[in-house]
């Protein structure tokens, strides 16, 4: 990746929109044409195309055109990059919360009160 932090920023910005998350969820199940992706959405085909452009720009989705049909595919590596970042953050916070829990347990222990 050229700039992983910048790439992550674009991925999370793209996923900040509920419609784009719906499209990603659908594409995780397998490739789909633009018309298939648009069918359940309450918006015009050009609006769906704009959402797909955002997803393609950040690398989450790629598309290919065969005749008149544009088929979209998820890019699992980009999704995995975002997942790895979230997992790393979760690990850091779990460790911090475990340390806080240990500290609070020590403060509440009877030994602490008798040391006075």
XYZ file of C-alpha atoms in Angstrom:
116
model
C 0.000 0.000 0.000
C 1.263 3.457 -0.828
C -0.004 5.114 2.311
C -1.787 2.779 4.685
C -3.060 5.555 6.974
C -4.509 7.473 4.012
C -5.986 4.288 2.612
C -7.616 3.484 5.947
C -9.025 7.003 6.127
C -10.670 6.580 2.718
C -12.017 3.131 3.631
C -13.577 4.346 6.875
C -14.977 7.445 5.152
C -16.575 5.190 2.543
C -17.985 2.878 5.212
C -19.408 5.812 7.165
C -22.410 5.779 4.815
C -25.151 3.197 5.478
C -25.897 2.683 1.781
C -22.272 1.899 1.034
C -22.151 -0.510 3.989
C -25.245 -2.244 2.560
C -23.519 -2.544 -0.821
C -20.374 -3.982 0.800
C -22.462 -6.474 2.799
C -24.160 -7.602 -0.405
C -20.861 -7.950 -2.283
C -19.350 -10.032 0.517
C -21.834 -12.738 -0.511
C -20.498 -12.609 -4.081
C -20.247 -10.482 -7.222
C -23.311 -8.548 -8.371
C -24.287 -6.297 -11.235
C -25.005 -2.648 -10.583
C -28.692 -3.221 -11.274
C -28.760 -6.080 -8.735
C -27.115 -3.817 -6.163
C -29.557 -0.992 -6.912
C -32.720 -3.109 -6.772
C -33.226 -3.109 -2.958
C -32.094 0.499 -2.532
C -34.546 3.383 -2.531
C -32.552 5.558 -4.923
C -31.858 6.107 -8.595
C -29.311 4.112 -10.555
C -27.046 7.187 -10.941
C -27.069 7.631 -7.139
C -26.031 3.992 -6.699
C -23.257 4.556 -9.252
C -21.962 7.473 -7.178
C -21.802 5.251 -4.094
C -19.965 2.600 -6.097
C -17.469 5.205 -7.319
C -16.641 6.078 -3.700
C -16.190 2.378 -2.879
C -13.982 1.883 -5.935
C -11.916 4.998 -5.175
C -10.933 3.641 -1.759
C -10.270 0.168 -3.182
C -13.040 -1.739 -1.392
C -14.810 -2.596 -4.643
C -13.677 -3.231 -8.189
C -15.889 -3.518 -11.204
C -15.627 -4.811 -14.742
C -17.852 -4.229 -17.691
C -18.890 -7.007 -20.053
C -21.162 -5.677 -22.772
C -23.804 -3.573 -21.067
C -23.420 -5.186 -17.651
C -21.065 -3.801 -14.992
C -20.288 -6.415 -12.344
C -18.876 -5.423 -8.963
C -16.637 -7.472 -6.685
C -15.418 -6.896 -3.137
C -11.663 -6.519 -2.583
C -11.069 -8.681 0.502
C -7.518 -7.416 1.092
C -8.705 -3.861 1.646
C -11.503 -5.026 3.936
C -8.959 -7.168 5.821
C -6.704 -4.123 6.280
C -9.538 -2.254 8.035
C -10.382 -5.348 10.080
C -6.744 -5.707 11.177
C -6.628 -2.077 12.323
C -9.830 -2.519 14.349
C -8.498 -5.756 15.886
C -5.265 -4.010 16.926
C -7.232 -1.218 18.587
C -9.436 -3.730 20.372
C -6.360 -5.552 21.701
C -4.858 -2.319 23.052
C -8.093 -1.329 24.791
C -8.701 -4.790 26.216
C -5.206 -4.710 27.733
C -5.821 -1.241 29.190
C -9.172 -2.266 30.635
C -7.637 -5.408 32.149
C -4.996 -3.250 33.852
C -7.690 -0.880 35.116
C -9.666 -3.844 36.476
C -6.580 -5.140 38.279
C -5.937 -1.702 39.778
C -9.532 -1.341 40.961
C -9.422 -4.812 42.498
C -6.252 -3.866 44.378
C -7.877 -0.650 45.653
C -10.903 -2.577 46.939
C -8.916 -5.335 48.617
C -9.058 -5.505 52.469
C -5.240 -5.375 52.640
C -5.278 -1.822 51.321
C -7.602 -0.633 54.094
C -5.489 -2.155 56.939
C -2.279 -0.528 55.752
C -3.276 2.785 57.341
